[in-house]
Tab-separated table of C-alpha atoms in Angstrom:
chain	number	residue	atom	x	y	z
A	213	MET	CA	4.003	-15.348	18.104
A	214	LYS	CA	2.863	-18.451	20.002
A	215	PHE	CA	4.279	-21.967	19.735
A	216	SER	CA	2.818	-25.142	21.241
A	217	GLY	CA	3.478	-28.868	21.183
A	218	LYS	CA	5.070	-31.704	23.152
A	219	SER	CA	8.629	-31.329	21.850
A	220	VAL	CA	10.671	-30.287	18.816
A	221	ARG	CA	13.535	-31.948	16.972
A	222	SER	CA	14.427	-29.027	14.732
A	223	LEU	CA	14.001	-25.245	14.615
A	224	THR	CA	12.024	-25.225	11.365
A	225	LYS	CA	8.626	-24.384	12.878
A	226	ILE	CA	10.111	-22.043	15.475
A	227	LEU	CA	12.010	-20.078	12.805
A	228	LYS	CA	8.796	-19.798	10.825
A	229	ALA	CA	6.902	-18.541	13.889
A	230	ALA	CA	9.695	-16.092	14.749
A	231	GLY	CA	9.650	-14.522	11.290
A	232	SER	CA	12.491	-12.029	10.859
A	233	ALA	CA	13.367	-11.967	14.586
A	234	LYS	CA	16.809	-13.358	15.358
A	235	GLU	CA	17.389	-12.349	18.984
A	236	VAL	CA	14.443	-13.709	20.941
A	237	ARG	CA	13.087	-14.965	24.247
A	238	PHE	CA	10.690	-17.848	24.766
A	239	ALA	CA	8.204	-16.803	27.462
A	240	VAL	CA	4.835	-17.549	29.087
A	241	PRO	CA	2.644	-15.062	30.990
A	242	ILE	CA	2.756	-15.680	34.736
A	243	GLU	CA	-1.017	-15.269	34.977
A	244	ASN	CA	-1.315	-18.474	32.915
A	245	VAL	CA	0.753	-20.469	35.429
A	246	SER	CA	-0.829	-21.751	38.629
A	247	LYS	CA	0.782	-20.950	41.985
A	248	GLN	CA	1.200	-24.668	42.582
A	249	HIS	CA	3.151	-25.058	39.330
A	250	LEU	CA	5.295	-22.008	40.132
A	251	ILE	CA	6.293	-23.639	43.421
A	252	GLU	CA	6.818	-26.996	41.680
A	253	LEU	CA	9.325	-25.306	39.341
A	254	GLY	CA	11.129	-23.776	42.317
A	255	PHE	CA	9.813	-20.197	42.299
A	256	ASP	CA	8.224	-18.421	45.239
A	257	GLU	CA	4.444	-18.135	45.225
A	258	HIS	CA	4.714	-14.494	44.165
A	259	PRO	CA	7.893	-14.190	42.048
A	260	LYS	CA	9.433	-10.810	41.328
A	261	VAL	CA	11.076	-9.363	38.238
A	262	GLY	CA	14.717	-10.460	38.215
A	263	ASP	CA	14.193	-13.797	39.988
A	264	TYR	CA	15.857	-16.654	38.140
A	265	LEU	CA	16.604	-20.336	38.679
A	266	ILE	CA	17.335	-23.634	36.999
A	267	PRO	CA	13.886	-25.305	36.994
A	268	SER	CA	13.152	-28.349	39.141
A	269	VAL	CA	13.160	-31.800	37.582
A	270	ILE	CA	9.673	-32.684	36.361
A	271	GLY	CA	10.557	-34.766	33.284
A	272	LYS	CA	13.341	-35.915	30.960
A	273	THR	CA	14.263	-32.494	29.596
A	274	THR	CA	14.376	-30.757	32.974
A	275	ALA	CA	16.377	-33.713	34.358
A	276	PHE	CA	18.994	-33.383	31.616
A	277	ASN	CA	19.001	-29.601	32.029
A	278	ALA	CA	19.695	-29.848	35.763
A	279	ARG	CA	21.860	-32.965	36.014
A	280	GLY	CA	23.329	-33.686	32.604
A	281	ASP	CA	23.715	-37.307	31.586
A	282	ILE	CA	26.123	-40.235	31.676
A	283	LYS	CA	27.246	-42.187	28.609
A	284	ILE	CA	28.414	-45.690	29.515
A	285	ARG	CA	31.310	-46.732	27.271
A	286	LYS	CA	30.655	-50.467	26.903
A	287	GLU	CA	33.022	-50.657	23.940
A	288	LEU	CA	35.931	-49.976	26.334
A	289	PRO	CA	37.402	-52.373	28.913
A	290	LYS	CA	36.140	-52.140	32.481
A	291	GLU	CA	38.112	-50.164	35.052
A	292	PRO	CA	38.341	-50.506	38.871
A	293	GLU	CA	36.153	-48.003	40.736
A	294	SER	CA	35.499	-47.436	44.445
A	295	VAL	CA	31.842	-47.684	45.513
A	296	MET	CA	30.357	-46.842	48.939
A	297	PHE	CA	27.606	-49.184	50.085
A	298	TYR	CA	25.556	-50.039	53.171
A	299	GLY	CA	25.718	-53.697	54.114
A	300	ALA	CA	25.860	-56.318	56.834
A	301	SER	CA	28.759	-58.328	58.218
A	302	ARG	CA	29.149	-60.927	61.001
A	303	ASP	CA	31.561	-60.718	63.903
A	304	TRP	CA	33.423	-63.753	65.297
A	305	GLN	CA	30.494	-64.508	67.608
A	306	GLY	CA	28.027	-64.559	64.715
A	307	GLY	CA	26.474	-61.185	65.476
A	308	ILE	CA	25.281	-59.119	62.513
A	309	HIS	CA	26.464	-55.519	62.151
A	310	HIS	CA	25.328	-52.954	59.558
A	311	SER	CA	27.631	-50.195	58.390
A	312	VAL	CA	28.752	-48.091	55.421
A	313	ARG	CA	31.752	-49.605	53.688
A	314	THR	CA	33.721	-49.191	50.478
A	315	ARG	CA	34.563	-51.823	47.897
A	316	THR	CA	36.251	-51.755	44.498
A	317	MET	CA	34.301	-52.955	41.459
A	318	ASP	CA	35.136	-53.246	37.778
A	319	LYS	CA	32.838	-50.902	35.862
A	320	TYR	CA	32.657	-49.592	32.311
A	321	PRO	CA	34.149	-46.092	31.858
A	322	ARG	CA	31.577	-43.300	31.777
A	323	ASP	CA	31.594	-39.957	30.004
A	324	HIS	CA	29.777	-37.134	31.739
A	325	ILE	CA	27.581	-35.047	29.445
A	326	PRO	CA	27.422	-31.580	31.067
A	327	ALA	CA	24.041	-30.193	32.140
A	328	PRO	CA	22.963	-27.284	29.897
A	329	SER	CA	21.764	-25.441	33.046
A	330	GLU	CA	19.398	-23.169	31.143
A	331	SER	CA	17.502	-20.938	33.559
A	332	PHE	CA	14.025	-19.452	33.751
A	333	GLU	CA	13.894	-15.709	34.456
A	334	ILE	CA	11.076	-13.440	35.563
A	335	ILE	CA	10.865	-10.475	33.174
A	336	GLU	CA	8.410	-7.684	32.462
A	337	ILE	CA	7.072	-6.878	28.994
A	338	GLN	CA	4.593	-4.019	28.555
A	339	GLY	CA	3.614	-4.130	32.215
A	340	ARG	CA	3.031	-7.908	32.324
A	341	LEU	CA	5.199	-10.510	34.094
A	342	PHE	CA	6.527	-13.501	32.158
A	343	ILE	CA	8.586	-16.604	32.868
A	344	SER	CA	11.238	-16.411	30.186
A	345	SER	CA	14.236	-18.211	28.775
A	346	SER	CA	17.521	-16.344	28.650
A	347	ASP	CA	18.260	-14.344	25.499
A	348	LEU	CA	18.508	-16.689	22.517
A	349	ASN	CA	20.094	-16.173	19.114
A	350	LEU	CA	18.247	-18.076	16.393
A	351	SER	CA	21.406	-18.800	14.457
A	352	GLU	CA	22.495	-22.111	13.011
A	353	SER	CA	25.480	-22.240	15.377
A	354	ASP	CA	23.133	-22.136	18.413
A	355	GLU	CA	20.671	-24.718	17.080
A	356	THR	CA	21.319	-27.340	19.799
A	357	ARG	CA	20.869	-24.804	22.607
A	358	ASN	CA	17.715	-23.330	21.057
A	359	ILE	CA	16.090	-26.744	20.549
A	360	HIS	CA	16.845	-27.606	24.187
A	361	ALA	CA	15.437	-24.249	25.406
A	362	ALA	CA	12.257	-24.834	23.386
A	363	ASN	CA	11.808	-28.361	24.757
A	364	LEU	CA	12.413	-27.070	28.282
A	365	MET	CA	9.565	-24.578	27.884
A	366	LEU	CA	7.288	-27.169	26.284
A	367	GLU	CA	7.888	-29.733	29.037
A	368	CYS	CA	7.080	-27.153	31.704
A	369	PHE	CA	4.268	-25.189	30.028
A	370	SER	CA	3.176	-27.017	26.808
A	371	GLU	CA	3.415	-23.711	24.925
A	372	PHE	CA	5.283	-20.424	24.824
A	373	GLU	CA	5.339	-17.088	23.059
A	374	ILE	CA	8.297	-15.893	21.009
A	375	PHE	CA	9.308	-12.300	21.721
A	376	ASP	CA	11.673	-10.265	19.573
A	377	SER	CA	14.215	-8.974	22.105
A	378	LYS	CA	15.045	-5.918	19.996
A	379	ASN	CA	11.501	-4.752	19.306
A	380	ASN	CA	10.049	-5.333	22.779
A	381	LYS	CA	10.944	-3.317	25.847
A	382	ILE	CA	11.974	-6.065	28.235
A	383	VAL	CA	12.447	-4.955	31.859
A	384	ILE	CA	14.975	-6.933	33.905
A	385	PRO	CA	16.541	-5.268	36.967
A	386	ALA	CA	19.376	-6.907	38.909
A	387	PHE	CA	18.982	-10.670	38.880
A	388	ARG	CA	18.282	-12.574	42.127
A	389	SER	CA	19.236	-16.236	42.145
A	390	LEU	CA	16.723	-18.639	43.697
A	391	ASN	CA	18.917	-21.731	43.350
A	392	TRP	CA	19.888	-21.805	47.059
A	393	ASP	CA	18.244	-21.265	50.429
A	394	VAL	CA	20.743	-20.059	53.017
A	395	LEU	CA	19.846	-21.130	56.549
A	396	PRO	CA	20.222	-18.743	59.511
A	397	PRO	CA	23.790	-18.235	60.786
A	398	GLY	CA	25.075	-20.586	63.485
A	399	GLU	CA	26.794	-23.933	63.898
A	400	TYR	CA	25.297	-26.928	62.083
A	401	PRO	CA	26.458	-30.151	63.774
A	402	TRP	CA	24.664	-33.359	62.796
A	403	GLU	CA	22.060	-33.098	65.577
A	404	LYS	CA	20.945	-29.740	64.202
A	405	SER	CA	21.175	-30.467	60.469
A	406	LYS	CA	20.014	-34.091	60.313
A	407	HIS	CA	16.281	-33.282	60.015
A	408	ILE	CA	17.070	-31.216	56.900
A	409	ILE	CA	19.026	-34.108	55.391
A	410	PHE	CA	16.351	-36.664	56.356
A	411	LYS	CA	13.756	-34.666	54.427
A	412	ALA	CA	15.943	-34.705	51.308
A	413	THR	CA	16.690	-38.442	51.515
A	414	GLU	CA	13.290	-39.783	52.594
A	415	ARG	CA	12.416	-41.063	49.104
A	416	LEU	CA	15.706	-42.876	48.579
A	417	ASP	CA	16.172	-46.604	48.972
A	418	LYS	CA	17.239	-47.477	52.548
A	419	LYS	CA	20.741	-48.566	51.502
A	420	GLU	CA	21.291	-45.406	49.444
A	421	ARG	CA	19.906	-43.268	52.275
A	422	GLU	CA	22.346	-44.781	54.796
A	423	VAL	CA	25.320	-44.004	52.523
A	424	ILE	CA	24.249	-40.393	51.909
A	425	GLU	CA	23.526	-39.737	55.598
A	426	HIS	CA	26.912	-41.217	56.524
A	427	ARG	CA	28.633	-38.713	54.228
A	428	MET	CA	26.665	-35.797	55.661
A	429	ARG	CA	27.464	-36.898	59.243
A	430	VAL	CA	31.185	-36.961	58.473
A	431	ILE	CA	31.082	-33.359	57.237
A	432	SER	CA	28.792	-32.218	60.069
A	433	ARG	CA	31.216	-33.523	62.704
A	434	ARG	CA	33.512	-30.678	61.692
A	435	LYS	CA	30.829	-28.236	62.983
A	436	PRO	CA	30.189	-26.066	59.926
A	437	ASP	CA	28.863	-22.573	60.669
A	438	PHE	CA	27.036	-22.160	57.347
A	439	LEU	CA	24.513	-24.343	55.539
A	440	ALA	CA	22.762	-23.742	52.223
A	441	THR	CA	20.261	-26.145	50.669
A	442	GLY	CA	19.676	-26.383	46.939
A	443	ARG	CA	16.286	-25.701	45.458
A	444	ALA	CA	14.717	-26.165	42.012
A	445	GLY	CA	17.433	-27.606	39.716
A	446	PHE	CA	19.858	-27.780	42.666
A	447	ASN	CA	17.476	-29.857	44.780
A	448	GLY	CA	19.429	-32.531	46.671
A	449	TYR	CA	22.605	-30.437	46.924
A	450	PHE	CA	24.034	-28.984	50.138
A	451	VAL	CA	26.822	-26.519	50.821
A	452	TYR	CA	28.504	-26.674	54.237
A	453	GLY	CA	30.561	-23.604	55.071
A	454	PHE	CA	33.444	-23.054	57.478
A	455	LYS	CA	33.669	-19.288	57.391
A	456	ASN	CA	36.707	-18.854	59.640
A	457	LYS	CA	38.626	-21.188	57.308
A	458	GLU	CA	37.044	-19.768	54.123
A	459	VAL	CA	36.127	-23.287	53.013
A	460	TYR	CA	32.861	-24.506	51.447
A	461	VAL	CA	31.986	-28.169	50.897
A	462	LEU	CA	29.498	-29.154	48.173
A	463	GLU	CA	27.843	-32.543	48.765
A	464	SER	CA	24.714	-34.113	47.280
A	465	ILE	CA	22.281	-36.991	47.714
A	466	TYR	CA	23.389	-38.531	44.402
A	467	LEU	CA	25.650	-41.544	44.949
A	468	ASP	CA	27.885	-41.101	41.904
A	469	ASN	CA	28.663	-37.420	42.550
A	470	ALA	CA	32.034	-36.452	43.998
A	471	THR	CA	32.563	-33.992	46.866
A	472	TYR	CA	33.824	-30.520	45.907
A	473	ILE	CA	35.842	-28.291	48.243
A	474	PHE	CA	36.078	-24.556	47.491
A	475	ASP	CA	38.293	-21.859	48.988
A	476	SER	CA	36.181	-18.957	47.792
A	477	ASP	CA	33.439	-16.464	48.587
A	478	TRP	CA	29.892	-17.817	48.946
A	479	GLU	CA	28.389	-15.161	46.672
A	480	GLU	CA	30.767	-16.186	43.891
A	481	LEU	CA	30.163	-19.890	44.480
A	482	SER	CA	26.367	-19.493	44.549
A	483	GLN	CA	26.340	-18.170	40.978
A	484	LEU	CA	27.903	-21.310	39.495
A	485	THR	CA	25.996	-23.913	37.511
A	486	LYS	CA	26.909	-27.575	37.903
A	487	SER	CA	28.710	-27.434	34.554
A	488	ASP	CA	30.733	-24.452	35.821
A	489	ILE	CA	31.772	-26.515	38.843
A	490	ILE	CA	32.771	-29.574	36.806
A	491	LYS	CA	34.685	-27.440	34.293
A	492	GLY	CA	36.618	-25.774	37.121
A	493	LYS	CA	35.357	-22.206	36.702
A	494	LEU	CA	36.355	-21.699	40.344
A	495	PRO	CA	39.445	-23.415	41.787
A	496	HIS	CA	38.402	-26.434	43.814
A	497	LYS	CA	39.423	-29.853	45.060
A	498	ARG	CA	37.423	-32.856	43.846
A	499	ILE	CA	37.283	-35.818	46.224
A	500	ILE	CA	35.837	-39.129	45.072
A	501	HIS	CA	34.015	-41.406	47.511
A	502	ASN	CA	36.614	-44.095	48.149
A	503	LYS	CA	38.223	-45.551	51.290
A	504	LYS	CA	40.224	-42.360	51.860
A	505	TRP	CA	37.245	-40.020	51.428
A	506	SER	CA	36.644	-39.213	55.124
A	507	THR	CA	40.324	-38.488	55.737
A	508	GLU	CA	40.709	-36.386	52.585
A	509	VAL	CA	37.593	-34.323	53.323
A	510	GLY	CA	38.846	-33.618	56.856
A	511	ARG	CA	42.268	-32.577	55.577
A	512	ALA	CA	40.717	-30.321	52.914
A	513	ILE	CA	38.509	-28.571	55.476
A	514	ASP	CA	41.544	-28.055	57.729
A	515	GLY	CA	43.525	-26.670	54.789
A	516	LYS	CA	46.104	-29.458	54.796
């Protein structure tokens, strides 16, 4: 059962293509996907059964899937909000100095729409490898999720096959997350980690880049002994670890994102989606980027 198109707004055609099947997977054969596109999505060049990840951002649907969205509430009054920025100032002798500073601005309230965080999984069906959605239930109650999963596949592959999960022998051993790359053990002060950060920020506007690199320098001064970089749908995210303190700091290259501090095991943390983090699936401390940010991050790392 094959389905193709640019996008869908309802499940009508998919339900027709699925026939009597209710528990299904949307999938494409790996041999139909170029190695370049596999890498673009975040997979290794030769993926293995059980590999899974949130796909990289390549369009509107993958962007929403990985990052969610923001609804600006212009019908509500503006509220004060702290904003970090990179700017210039003059000293008493007229000299110009550039630095990262914080100011308070009145902005409309914003509602965060959680990222669906649907993943692609490598599965085996009748001896062939496929890139697949997770298990889907074609019920009316799951309509929103199923439409999103279909549009995710269409944006990435333009078509997909619909497999009846009950009537096909689908082989999936233990899953292996590809959302993070863990760097070799050792201390990661700024001098050692900056080239990794520079690569992630090179496409940003200069002023945005200066703010992000300032934040990363502040954390790096604490000499973390663990560093993981996000890949695919987690691209632009970094986790700094302080193993002797059992503290992990999640920071990103996105200006509006807060900093998250976790007192937990890395393996447990690495399994979370961004929605899991925001919803507090693991206990954490959320620190917004205001004038007290540097102090609060330092205190959180020190367990104070």
